[in-house]
XYZ file of C-alpha atoms in Angstrom:
612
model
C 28.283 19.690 -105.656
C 27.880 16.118 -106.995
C 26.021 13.647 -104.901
C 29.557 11.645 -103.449
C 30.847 15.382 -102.572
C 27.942 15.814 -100.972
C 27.383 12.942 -98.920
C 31.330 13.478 -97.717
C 30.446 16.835 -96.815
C 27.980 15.546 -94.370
C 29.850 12.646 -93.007
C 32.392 15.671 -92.293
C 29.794 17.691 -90.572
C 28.608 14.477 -88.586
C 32.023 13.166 -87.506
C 33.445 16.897 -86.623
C 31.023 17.612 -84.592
C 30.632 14.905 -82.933
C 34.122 14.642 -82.282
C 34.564 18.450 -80.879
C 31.675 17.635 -78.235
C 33.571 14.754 -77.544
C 36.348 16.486 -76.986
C 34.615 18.923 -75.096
C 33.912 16.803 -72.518
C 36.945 15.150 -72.234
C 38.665 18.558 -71.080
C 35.371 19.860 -69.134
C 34.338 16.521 -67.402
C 31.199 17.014 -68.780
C 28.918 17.195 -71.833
C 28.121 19.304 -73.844
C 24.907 18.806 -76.382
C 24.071 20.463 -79.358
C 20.139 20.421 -77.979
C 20.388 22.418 -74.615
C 17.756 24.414 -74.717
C 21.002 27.340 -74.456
C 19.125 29.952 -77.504
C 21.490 29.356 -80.703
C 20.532 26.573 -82.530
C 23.099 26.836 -85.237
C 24.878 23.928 -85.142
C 22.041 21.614 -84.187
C 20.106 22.693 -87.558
C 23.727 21.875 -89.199
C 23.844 18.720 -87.080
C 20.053 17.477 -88.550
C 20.491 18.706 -92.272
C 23.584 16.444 -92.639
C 21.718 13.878 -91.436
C 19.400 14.337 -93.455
C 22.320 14.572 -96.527
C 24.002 11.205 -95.259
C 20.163 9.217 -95.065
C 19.364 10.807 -98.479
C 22.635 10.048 -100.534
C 23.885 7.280 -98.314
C 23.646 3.532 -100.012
C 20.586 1.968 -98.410
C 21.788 -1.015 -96.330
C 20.118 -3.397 -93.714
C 19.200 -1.457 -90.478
C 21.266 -3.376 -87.555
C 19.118 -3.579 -84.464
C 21.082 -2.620 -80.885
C 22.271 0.635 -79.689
C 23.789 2.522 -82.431
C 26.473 4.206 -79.241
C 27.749 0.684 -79.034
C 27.675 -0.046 -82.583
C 29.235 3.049 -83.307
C 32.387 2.551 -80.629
C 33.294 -0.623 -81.835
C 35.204 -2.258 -84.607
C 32.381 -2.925 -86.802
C 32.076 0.541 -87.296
C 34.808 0.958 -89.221
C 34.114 -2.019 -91.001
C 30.916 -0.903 -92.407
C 31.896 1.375 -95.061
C 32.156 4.838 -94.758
C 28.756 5.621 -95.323
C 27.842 2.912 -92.513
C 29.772 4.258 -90.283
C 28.811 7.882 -90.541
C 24.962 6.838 -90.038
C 25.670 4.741 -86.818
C 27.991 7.478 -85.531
C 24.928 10.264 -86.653
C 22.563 7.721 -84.805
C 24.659 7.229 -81.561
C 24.643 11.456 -80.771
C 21.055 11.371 -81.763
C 20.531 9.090 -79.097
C 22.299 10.772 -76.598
C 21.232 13.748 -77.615
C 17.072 12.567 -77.210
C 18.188 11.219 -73.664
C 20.337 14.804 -72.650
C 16.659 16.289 -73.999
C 14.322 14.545 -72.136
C 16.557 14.461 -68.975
C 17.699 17.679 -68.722
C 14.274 19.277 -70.103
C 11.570 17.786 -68.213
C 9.757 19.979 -65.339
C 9.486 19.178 -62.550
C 5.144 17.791 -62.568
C 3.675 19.815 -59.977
C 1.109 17.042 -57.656
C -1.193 20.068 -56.457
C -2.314 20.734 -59.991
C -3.686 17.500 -59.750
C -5.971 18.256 -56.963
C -9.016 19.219 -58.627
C -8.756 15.774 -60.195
C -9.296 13.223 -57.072
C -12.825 14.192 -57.103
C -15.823 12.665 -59.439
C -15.602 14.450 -62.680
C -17.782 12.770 -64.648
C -21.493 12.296 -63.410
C -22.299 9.406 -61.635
C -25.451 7.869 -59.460
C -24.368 5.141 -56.768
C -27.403 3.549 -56.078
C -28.192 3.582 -59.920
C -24.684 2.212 -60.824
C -24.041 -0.262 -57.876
C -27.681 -1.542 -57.609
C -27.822 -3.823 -60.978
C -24.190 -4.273 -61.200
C -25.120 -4.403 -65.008
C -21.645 -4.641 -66.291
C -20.715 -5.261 -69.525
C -18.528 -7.974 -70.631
C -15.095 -7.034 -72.290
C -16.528 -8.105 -75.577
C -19.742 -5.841 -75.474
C -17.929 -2.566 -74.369
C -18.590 -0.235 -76.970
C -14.813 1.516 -75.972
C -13.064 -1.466 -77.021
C -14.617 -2.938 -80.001
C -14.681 0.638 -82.027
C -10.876 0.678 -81.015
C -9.616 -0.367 -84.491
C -12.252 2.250 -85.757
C -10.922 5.213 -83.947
C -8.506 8.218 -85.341
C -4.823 7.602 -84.888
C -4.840 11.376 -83.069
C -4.927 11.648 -79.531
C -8.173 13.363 -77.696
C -8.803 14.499 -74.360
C -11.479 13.914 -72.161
C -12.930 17.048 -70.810
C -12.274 15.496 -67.332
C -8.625 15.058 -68.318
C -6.323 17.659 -67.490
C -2.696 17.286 -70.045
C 0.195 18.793 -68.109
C 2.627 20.090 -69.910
C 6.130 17.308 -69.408
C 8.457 19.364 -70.996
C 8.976 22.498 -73.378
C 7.329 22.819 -76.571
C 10.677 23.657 -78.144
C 12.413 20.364 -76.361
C 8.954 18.227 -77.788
C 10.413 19.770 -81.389
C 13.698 18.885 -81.038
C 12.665 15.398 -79.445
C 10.486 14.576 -82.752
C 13.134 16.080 -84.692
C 15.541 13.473 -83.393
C 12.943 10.591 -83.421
C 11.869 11.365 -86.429
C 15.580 10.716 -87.816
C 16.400 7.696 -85.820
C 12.995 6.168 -86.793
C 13.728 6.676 -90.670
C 17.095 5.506 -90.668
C 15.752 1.745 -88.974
C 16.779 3.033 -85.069
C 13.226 3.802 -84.338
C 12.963 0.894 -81.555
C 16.499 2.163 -80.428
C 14.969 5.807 -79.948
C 11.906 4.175 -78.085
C 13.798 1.987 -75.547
C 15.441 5.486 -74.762
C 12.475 6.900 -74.448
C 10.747 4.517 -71.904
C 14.480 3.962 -70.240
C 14.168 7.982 -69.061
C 10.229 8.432 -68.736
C 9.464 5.054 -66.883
C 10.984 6.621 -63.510
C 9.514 9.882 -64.031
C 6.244 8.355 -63.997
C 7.085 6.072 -60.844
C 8.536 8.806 -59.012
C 4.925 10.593 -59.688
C 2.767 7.904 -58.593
C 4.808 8.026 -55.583
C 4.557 11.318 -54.756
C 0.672 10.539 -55.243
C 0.651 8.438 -52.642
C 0.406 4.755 -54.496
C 2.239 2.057 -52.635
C 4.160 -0.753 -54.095
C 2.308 -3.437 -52.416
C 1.533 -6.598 -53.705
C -1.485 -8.686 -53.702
C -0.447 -10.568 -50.644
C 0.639 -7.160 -49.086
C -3.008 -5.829 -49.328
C -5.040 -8.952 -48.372
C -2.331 -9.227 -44.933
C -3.574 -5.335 -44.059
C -5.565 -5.235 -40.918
C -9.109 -3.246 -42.358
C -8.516 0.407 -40.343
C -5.086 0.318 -42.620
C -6.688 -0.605 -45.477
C -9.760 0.962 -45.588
C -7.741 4.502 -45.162
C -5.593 3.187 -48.274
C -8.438 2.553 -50.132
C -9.478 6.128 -49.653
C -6.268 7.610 -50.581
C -5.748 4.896 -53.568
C -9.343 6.685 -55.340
C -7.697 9.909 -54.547
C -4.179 8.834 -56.534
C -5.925 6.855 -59.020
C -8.058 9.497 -60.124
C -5.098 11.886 -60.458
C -2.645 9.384 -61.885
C -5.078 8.564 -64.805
C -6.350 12.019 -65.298
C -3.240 13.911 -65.027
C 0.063 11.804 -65.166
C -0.804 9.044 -67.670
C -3.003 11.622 -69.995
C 0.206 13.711 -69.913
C 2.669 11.083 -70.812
C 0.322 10.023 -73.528
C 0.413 13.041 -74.788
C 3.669 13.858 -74.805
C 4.642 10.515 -76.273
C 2.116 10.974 -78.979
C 3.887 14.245 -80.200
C 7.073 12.640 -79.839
C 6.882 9.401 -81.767
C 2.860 9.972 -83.680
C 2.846 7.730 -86.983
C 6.626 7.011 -87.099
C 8.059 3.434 -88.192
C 10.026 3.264 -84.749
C 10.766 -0.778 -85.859
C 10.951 -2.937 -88.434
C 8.344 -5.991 -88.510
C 11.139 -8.211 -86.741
C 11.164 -6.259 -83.747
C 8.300 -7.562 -81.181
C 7.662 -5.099 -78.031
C 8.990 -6.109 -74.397
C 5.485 -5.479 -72.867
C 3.142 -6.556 -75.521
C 2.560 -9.677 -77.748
C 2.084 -7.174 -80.991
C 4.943 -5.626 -83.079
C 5.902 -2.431 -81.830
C 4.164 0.932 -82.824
C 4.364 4.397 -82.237
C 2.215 3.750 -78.834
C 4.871 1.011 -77.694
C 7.095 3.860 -75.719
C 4.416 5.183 -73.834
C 3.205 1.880 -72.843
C 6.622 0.760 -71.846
C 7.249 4.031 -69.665
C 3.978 3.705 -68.123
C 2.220 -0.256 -67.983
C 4.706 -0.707 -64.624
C 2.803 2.078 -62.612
C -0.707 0.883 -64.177
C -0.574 -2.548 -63.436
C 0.727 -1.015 -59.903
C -1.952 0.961 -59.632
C -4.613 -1.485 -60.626
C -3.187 -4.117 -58.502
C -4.293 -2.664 -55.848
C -7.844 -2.441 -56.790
C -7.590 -6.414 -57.661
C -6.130 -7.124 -54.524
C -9.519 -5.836 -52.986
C -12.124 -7.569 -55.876
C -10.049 -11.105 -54.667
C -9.754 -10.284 -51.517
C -11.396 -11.835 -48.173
C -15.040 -10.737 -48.409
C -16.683 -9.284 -44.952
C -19.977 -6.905 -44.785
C -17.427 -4.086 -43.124
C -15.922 -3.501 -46.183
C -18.982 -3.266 -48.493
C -19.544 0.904 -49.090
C -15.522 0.872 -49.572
C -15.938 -1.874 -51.980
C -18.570 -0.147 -53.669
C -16.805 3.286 -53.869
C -13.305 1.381 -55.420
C -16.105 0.363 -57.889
C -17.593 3.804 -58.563
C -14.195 5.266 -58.853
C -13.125 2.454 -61.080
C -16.163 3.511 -63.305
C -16.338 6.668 -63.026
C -12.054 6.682 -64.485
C -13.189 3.981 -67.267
C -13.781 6.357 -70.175
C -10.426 7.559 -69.546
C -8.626 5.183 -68.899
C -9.782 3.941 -72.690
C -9.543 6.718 -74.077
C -5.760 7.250 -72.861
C -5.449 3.103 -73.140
C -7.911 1.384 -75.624
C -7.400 3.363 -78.669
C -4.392 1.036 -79.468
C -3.668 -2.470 -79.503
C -0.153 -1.969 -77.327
C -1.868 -0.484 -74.496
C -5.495 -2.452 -74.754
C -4.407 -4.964 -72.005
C -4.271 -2.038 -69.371
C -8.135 -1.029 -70.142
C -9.042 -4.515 -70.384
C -7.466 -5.374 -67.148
C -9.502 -2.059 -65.523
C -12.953 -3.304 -66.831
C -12.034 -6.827 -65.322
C -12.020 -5.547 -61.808
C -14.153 -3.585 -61.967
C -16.467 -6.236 -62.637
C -15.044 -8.692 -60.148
C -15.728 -5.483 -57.509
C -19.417 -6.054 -58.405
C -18.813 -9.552 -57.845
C -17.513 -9.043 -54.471
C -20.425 -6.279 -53.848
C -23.074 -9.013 -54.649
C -20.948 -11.919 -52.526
C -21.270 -9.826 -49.371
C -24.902 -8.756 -50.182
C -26.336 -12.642 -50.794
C -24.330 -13.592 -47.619
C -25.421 -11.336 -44.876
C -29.091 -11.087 -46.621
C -28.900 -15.298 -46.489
C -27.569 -14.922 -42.410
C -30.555 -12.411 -42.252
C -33.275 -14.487 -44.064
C -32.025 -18.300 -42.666
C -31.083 -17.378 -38.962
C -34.553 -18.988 -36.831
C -34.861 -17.734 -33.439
C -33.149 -20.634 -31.054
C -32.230 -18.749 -28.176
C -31.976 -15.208 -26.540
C -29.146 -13.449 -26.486
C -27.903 -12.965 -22.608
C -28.768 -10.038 -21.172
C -30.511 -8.495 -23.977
C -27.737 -6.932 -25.714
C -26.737 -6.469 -29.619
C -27.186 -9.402 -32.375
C -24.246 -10.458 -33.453
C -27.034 -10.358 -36.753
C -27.355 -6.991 -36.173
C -23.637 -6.235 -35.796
C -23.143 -7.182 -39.325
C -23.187 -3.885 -41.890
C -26.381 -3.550 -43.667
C -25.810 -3.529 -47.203
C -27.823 -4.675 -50.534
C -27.509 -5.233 -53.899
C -30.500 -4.307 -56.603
C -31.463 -8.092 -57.300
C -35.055 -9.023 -57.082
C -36.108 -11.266 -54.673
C -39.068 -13.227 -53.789
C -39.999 -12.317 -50.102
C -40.698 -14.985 -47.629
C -41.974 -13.139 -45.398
C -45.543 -11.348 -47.537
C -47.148 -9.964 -44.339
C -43.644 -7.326 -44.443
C -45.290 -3.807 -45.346
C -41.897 -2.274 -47.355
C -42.365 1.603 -47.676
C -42.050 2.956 -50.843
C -40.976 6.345 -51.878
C -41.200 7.799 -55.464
C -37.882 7.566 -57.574
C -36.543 4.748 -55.395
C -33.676 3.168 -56.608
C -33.337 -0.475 -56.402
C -30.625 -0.411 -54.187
C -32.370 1.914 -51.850
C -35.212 -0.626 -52.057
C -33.106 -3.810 -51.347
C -31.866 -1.911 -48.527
C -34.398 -1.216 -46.678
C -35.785 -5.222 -47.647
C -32.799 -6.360 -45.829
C -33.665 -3.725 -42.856
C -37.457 -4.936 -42.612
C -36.496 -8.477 -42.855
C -33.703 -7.746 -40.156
C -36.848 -5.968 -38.024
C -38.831 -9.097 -38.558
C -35.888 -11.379 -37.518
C -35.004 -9.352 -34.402
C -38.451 -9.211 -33.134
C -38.829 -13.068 -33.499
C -36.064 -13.903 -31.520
C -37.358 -10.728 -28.715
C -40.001 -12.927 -28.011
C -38.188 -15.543 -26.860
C -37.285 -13.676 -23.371
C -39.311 -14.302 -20.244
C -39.093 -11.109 -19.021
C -41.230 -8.805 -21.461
C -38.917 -5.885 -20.301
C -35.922 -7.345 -21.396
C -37.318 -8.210 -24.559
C -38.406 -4.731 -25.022
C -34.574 -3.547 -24.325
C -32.878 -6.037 -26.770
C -35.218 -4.581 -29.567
C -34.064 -1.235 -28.308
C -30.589 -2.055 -28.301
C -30.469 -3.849 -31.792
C -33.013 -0.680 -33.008
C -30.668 1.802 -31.750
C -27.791 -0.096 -33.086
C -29.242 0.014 -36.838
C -30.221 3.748 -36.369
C -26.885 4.572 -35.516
C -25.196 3.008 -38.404
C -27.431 4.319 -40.777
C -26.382 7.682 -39.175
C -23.103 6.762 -39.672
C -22.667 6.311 -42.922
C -23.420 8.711 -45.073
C -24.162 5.790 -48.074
C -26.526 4.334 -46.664
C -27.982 7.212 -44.871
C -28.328 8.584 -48.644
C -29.623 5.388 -50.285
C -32.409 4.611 -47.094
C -33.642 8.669 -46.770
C -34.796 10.087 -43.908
C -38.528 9.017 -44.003
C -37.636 5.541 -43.273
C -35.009 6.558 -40.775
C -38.019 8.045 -38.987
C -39.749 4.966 -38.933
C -36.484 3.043 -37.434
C -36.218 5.849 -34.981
C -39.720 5.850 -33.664
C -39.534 2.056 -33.801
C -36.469 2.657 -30.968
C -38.400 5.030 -28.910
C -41.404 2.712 -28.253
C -38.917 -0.353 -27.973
C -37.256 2.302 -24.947
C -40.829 3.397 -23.938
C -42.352 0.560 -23.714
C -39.171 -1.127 -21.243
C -39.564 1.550 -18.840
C -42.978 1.210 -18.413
C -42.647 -2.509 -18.388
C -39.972 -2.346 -15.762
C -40.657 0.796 -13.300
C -44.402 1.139 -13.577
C -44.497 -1.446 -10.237
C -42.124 -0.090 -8.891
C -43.287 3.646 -8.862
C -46.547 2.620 -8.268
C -45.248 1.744 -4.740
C -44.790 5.409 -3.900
C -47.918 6.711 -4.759
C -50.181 7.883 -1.833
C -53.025 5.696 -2.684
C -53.988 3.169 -0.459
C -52.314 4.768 2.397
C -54.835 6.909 4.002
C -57.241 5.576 6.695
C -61.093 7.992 7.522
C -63.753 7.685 9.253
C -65.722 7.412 12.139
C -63.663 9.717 15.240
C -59.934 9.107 13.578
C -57.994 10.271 10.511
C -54.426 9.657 8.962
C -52.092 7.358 7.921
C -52.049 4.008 8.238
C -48.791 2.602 9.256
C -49.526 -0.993 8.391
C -49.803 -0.171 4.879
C -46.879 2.264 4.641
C -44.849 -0.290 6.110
C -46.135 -2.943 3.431
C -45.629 -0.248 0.851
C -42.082 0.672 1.960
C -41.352 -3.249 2.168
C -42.930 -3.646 -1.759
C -41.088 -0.867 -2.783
C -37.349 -2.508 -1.528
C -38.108 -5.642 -2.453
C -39.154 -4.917 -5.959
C -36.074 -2.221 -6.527
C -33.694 -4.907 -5.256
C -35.038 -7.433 -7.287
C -34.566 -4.381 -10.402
C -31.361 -4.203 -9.185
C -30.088 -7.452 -9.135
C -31.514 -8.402 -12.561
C -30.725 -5.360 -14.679
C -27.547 -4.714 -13.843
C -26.611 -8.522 -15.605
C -28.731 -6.876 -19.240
C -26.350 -5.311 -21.170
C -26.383 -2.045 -23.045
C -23.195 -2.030 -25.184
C -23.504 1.356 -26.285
C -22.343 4.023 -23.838
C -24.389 6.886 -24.293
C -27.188 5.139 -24.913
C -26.204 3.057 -21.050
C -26.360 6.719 -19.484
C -29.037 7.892 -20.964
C -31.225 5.067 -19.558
C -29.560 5.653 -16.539
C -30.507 9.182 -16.341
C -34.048 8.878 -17.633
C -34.607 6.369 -14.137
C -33.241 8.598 -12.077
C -35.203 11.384 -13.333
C -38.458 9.664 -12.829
C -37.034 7.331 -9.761
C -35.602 9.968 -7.829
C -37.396 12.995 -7.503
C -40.903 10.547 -6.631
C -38.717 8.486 -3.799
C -37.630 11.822 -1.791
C -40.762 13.060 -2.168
C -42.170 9.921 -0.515
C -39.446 9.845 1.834
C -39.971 13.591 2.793
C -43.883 12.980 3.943
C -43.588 9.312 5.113
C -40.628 8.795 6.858
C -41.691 9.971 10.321
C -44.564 7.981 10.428
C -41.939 4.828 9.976
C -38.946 6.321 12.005
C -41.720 6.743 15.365
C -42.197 3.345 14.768
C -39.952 0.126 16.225
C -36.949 -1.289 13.772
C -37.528 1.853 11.180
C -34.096 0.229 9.463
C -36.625 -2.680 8.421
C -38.598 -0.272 5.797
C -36.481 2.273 4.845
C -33.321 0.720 4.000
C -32.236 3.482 1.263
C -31.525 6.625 1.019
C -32.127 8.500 -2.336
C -28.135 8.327 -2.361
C -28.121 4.699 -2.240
C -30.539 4.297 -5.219
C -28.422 7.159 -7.497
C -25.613 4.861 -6.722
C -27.588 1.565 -7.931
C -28.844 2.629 -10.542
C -24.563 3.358 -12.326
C -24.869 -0.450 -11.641
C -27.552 -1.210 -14.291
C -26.889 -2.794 -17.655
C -23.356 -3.353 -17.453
C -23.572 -6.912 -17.607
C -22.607 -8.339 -14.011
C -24.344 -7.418 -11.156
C -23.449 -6.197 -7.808
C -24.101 -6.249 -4.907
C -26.703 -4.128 -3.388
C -25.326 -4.395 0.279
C -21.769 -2.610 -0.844
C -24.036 0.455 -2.225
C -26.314 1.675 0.662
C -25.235 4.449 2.883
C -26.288 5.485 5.643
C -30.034 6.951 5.742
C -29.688 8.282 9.490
């Protein structure tokens, strides 16, 4: 068969078949494709080796750009010559037949096999990685300048995890098509397909993930409870969306569309400034959902900067880094997708920014707040209230007579930390000595202490960074700050109950002398009223810490008044006006003492009960 028979031949196959599945469908109301996936495969391998026939012995003309399904149904069809019009009608089923493929083909991506990909998979040290904030510039990143170095094949990651999209014998056919569509000049046709079906797969997966379509606005609006539980689940999805979906749809688009011309030099891509390449439709089906993804992670760097959201800061920024290799190597190895890496590295060095914003401003509150005047009734700094946080800079102390502790294999951060603690310590103390009352003094110390203790406790990053020695040392601190306020405050007034004093010998007469119980009992009201009436206005804002105070008074108030009560009273009741001396019961005090450090006092008169 000469080459003209032969080219007619498969124009014949082309337009026959193409008309019988037209047909087809007209009478089913659906149809049907020569690539179902159904087991005989006869007609499809007709289908592709008359295309091949018709691109081989066709005259070569100028490729038209545009969808060869409209090309093909219209008049200019016709008008292009037989051999014309066979190509664009060949082209306009291999387009519907790539779209049938990778719509009817694709599996369903399971989000659970993604679990074991939310965690850290590459090795990483917080307090070595957050503490210098040593990032490097766009420019010096080793991932991005050996980019037009690299080998055109795609490799995994060992943290990656490549899920298969679709069957292996649906990727054939699919590069079987593109292949065809790419040599004939449809190549950017094929690819616009491609992205077109893909693009809302990938969407509908980052759903399912759990990333929200918010915008920047959106994010910075969110109250911080909301957002800081996004933030966890955005590390989670992130993590799994790079790992899993985007390695997956890089893959599959590199098997699809790997080293094919899918346009001519005219033909610029939607999403890049470059001309297209065989990377362009997996950047087009997936840039959307990255730059959706990353957003949110931006949103944060720019966001409104406050020392609560420091550790979450920090861990967007370790989870940023710790993605980074993969994210190039899924991203950076080609000049179409470059922006999207590019874009990651830039927030994740304005995170550091935003880490090292927070740290110089509470560390500059800590270091340039003087003692002016006391806080009322001895309660938290609203210092102290701020998270304690630090960066890895060196800094020149102010303050040389501060012994820092240091432990072998410190990190910086761990260092700065507990710089900002000791400085904190110093502050604290400073403005502690600006009470009158050295008791109260000792309490605010006690309460701003405890506070730091208990924030340390509560988070595990800086519980991690400090260690436990120096939490020691901040918890002994508390206990002599609380040691050192009871004594200050009840020693007088338990002193009052002690037998000394009260016993009169000699000569022909023994006992008690009621004079000085009467004094005693008088000393002892007036200087538990005057307790009283002062410390229930001091404040302790935490509420175990309130009742544990409570029940350490009673414990050493209680059990020593009854006992007084129990050998003394008689001597007072045989007396005239005993109501003058003892004016409480050990009822009344339980009850007076629920009145302490709650910020307003009472009255003493609406607690007492009845003694009689």
């Amino acid at each position: 068969m000469d080459g003209p028979a032969e080219l007619e031949a498969a124009e014949q196959v082309v337009i026959r078949l193409d008309s019988s599945l037209a047909s087809a469908a007209a009478a089913v109301g659906g149809e049907p494709m020569l690539f179902d996936g159904a087991g005989d495969r006869t007609e499809s391998e007709r289908f592709l080796r008359a295309v091949d026939n018709i691109r081989r012995l066709a005259p070569s003309s100028p490729s038209v750009v545009g969808s060869p399904r409209r090309l093909s149904s219209g008049s200019g069809a016709a008008a292009g010559g037989g051999g014309c019009s066979a190509v664009q009608v060949t082209m306009a089923r291999l387009e519907d037949e790539f779209r049938h493929l990778l719509s009817s083909r694709a599996f369903d991506l399971e989000i659970e096999a993604l679990a074991d990909l939310t965690s850290l998979c590459i090795s990483s040290d917080r307090t070595n990685s957050v503490s210098s904030m040593d990032l490097p510039t766009v420019e010096e990143d080793d991932s991005i300048s050996d980019c037009g170095g690299r080998r055109s094949s795609y490799r995994s990651l060992r943290s990656i995890r490549e899920i298969d999209l679709l069957p292996d014998d649906a990727v054939a056919d699919l590069r079987a098509i593109a292949s065809r569509m790419a040599a004939a000049g449809y190549g950017r046709e094929c690819a616009q397909v491609y992205a077109s079906v893909r693009k809302p797969a990938v969407d509908a997966s980052l759903r399912r993930l759990g990333v929200e379509r918010l915008s920047i606005g959106d994010v910075q609006r969110l109250e911080w409870d909301a957002l800081e539980a996004k933030i966890r689940r955005w590390i989670r999805a992130a993590r799994a969306a790079v790992r899993g979906v985007f390695a997956s749809e890089r893959r599959l688009s590199f098997h699809v569309f790997h080293d094919l011309p899918i346009s001519n030099v005219t033909v610029v891509s939607v999403v890049t400034a470059a001309p297209a390449t065989h990377d362009t439709p997996f950047v087009e089906a997936v840039k959307g959902a990255a730059l959706q993804l990353f957003g949110f992670a931006e949103a944060i760097s720019i966001g409104r900067r406050s020392p609560e959201k420091l550790f979450k800061i920090i861990d967007l920024h370790d989870a940023l880094s710790d993605l980074l290799p993969d994210v190039s190597d899924i991203f950076a190895a080609s000049k179409a997708a470059e922006s999207i890496y590019v874009q990651a590295v830039e927030i994740r060095s304005r995170l550091a920014d935003a880490v090292r914003g927070i740290l110089s401003e509470f560390e500059n509150a800590v270091l340039r707040d003087p003692p002016k005047t006391a806080v009322p009734g001895g309660t938290v700094h609203p210092l102290t209230r701020a998270r304690l946080a630090a960066e890895g800079n060196e800094l020149a102390p102010s303050l040389s007579c501060l012994e820092l502790p240091e432990h072998e294999n410190q990190s910086p951060l761990a260092a700065h930390v507990i710089w900002i603690i000791v400085v904190l310590e110093h502050n604290l103390e400073s403005k502690a000595s600006l009470y009158k009352d050295t008791a109260l003094s000792h309490l605010f110390l006690m309460n701003n202490v405890h506070y730091i203790v208990h924030k340390v406790k509560d988070s595990p990053d800086l519980w991690s960074m400090i260690g436990d020695d120096y939490l020691k040392r901040l918890t002994g601190k508390f206990t002599v700050a609380a040691t050192n306020y009871q004594r200050m405050s009840w020693l007088k007034i338990l002193n009052c109950l002690r037998d000394e004093g009260l016993h009169v010998s000699g000569g022909f007469s023994s006992g008690i002398s009621k004079s000085a119980l009467r004094e005693r009992f008088k000393s002892f009201n007036a200087a538990f009223e005057d307790a009283h009436r002062v410390q229930s206005g001091w404040f302790v804002p935490d509420t175990q810490l309130r009742e544990e105070l409570r029940i350490s008074i009673s414990e050493k108030l209680l059990p020593a008044y009854r006992s007084f009560l129990g050998r003394f009273r008689h001597h007072i009741e045989n007396g005239k006006h005993p109501e003058l001396y003892i004016k409480h019961s050990a009822e009344d005090l339980e009850n007076a003492v629920n009145d302490f450090f709650e910020g307003a006092p009472p009255s003493l008169h609406n607690r007492r009960r009845s003694h009689g």
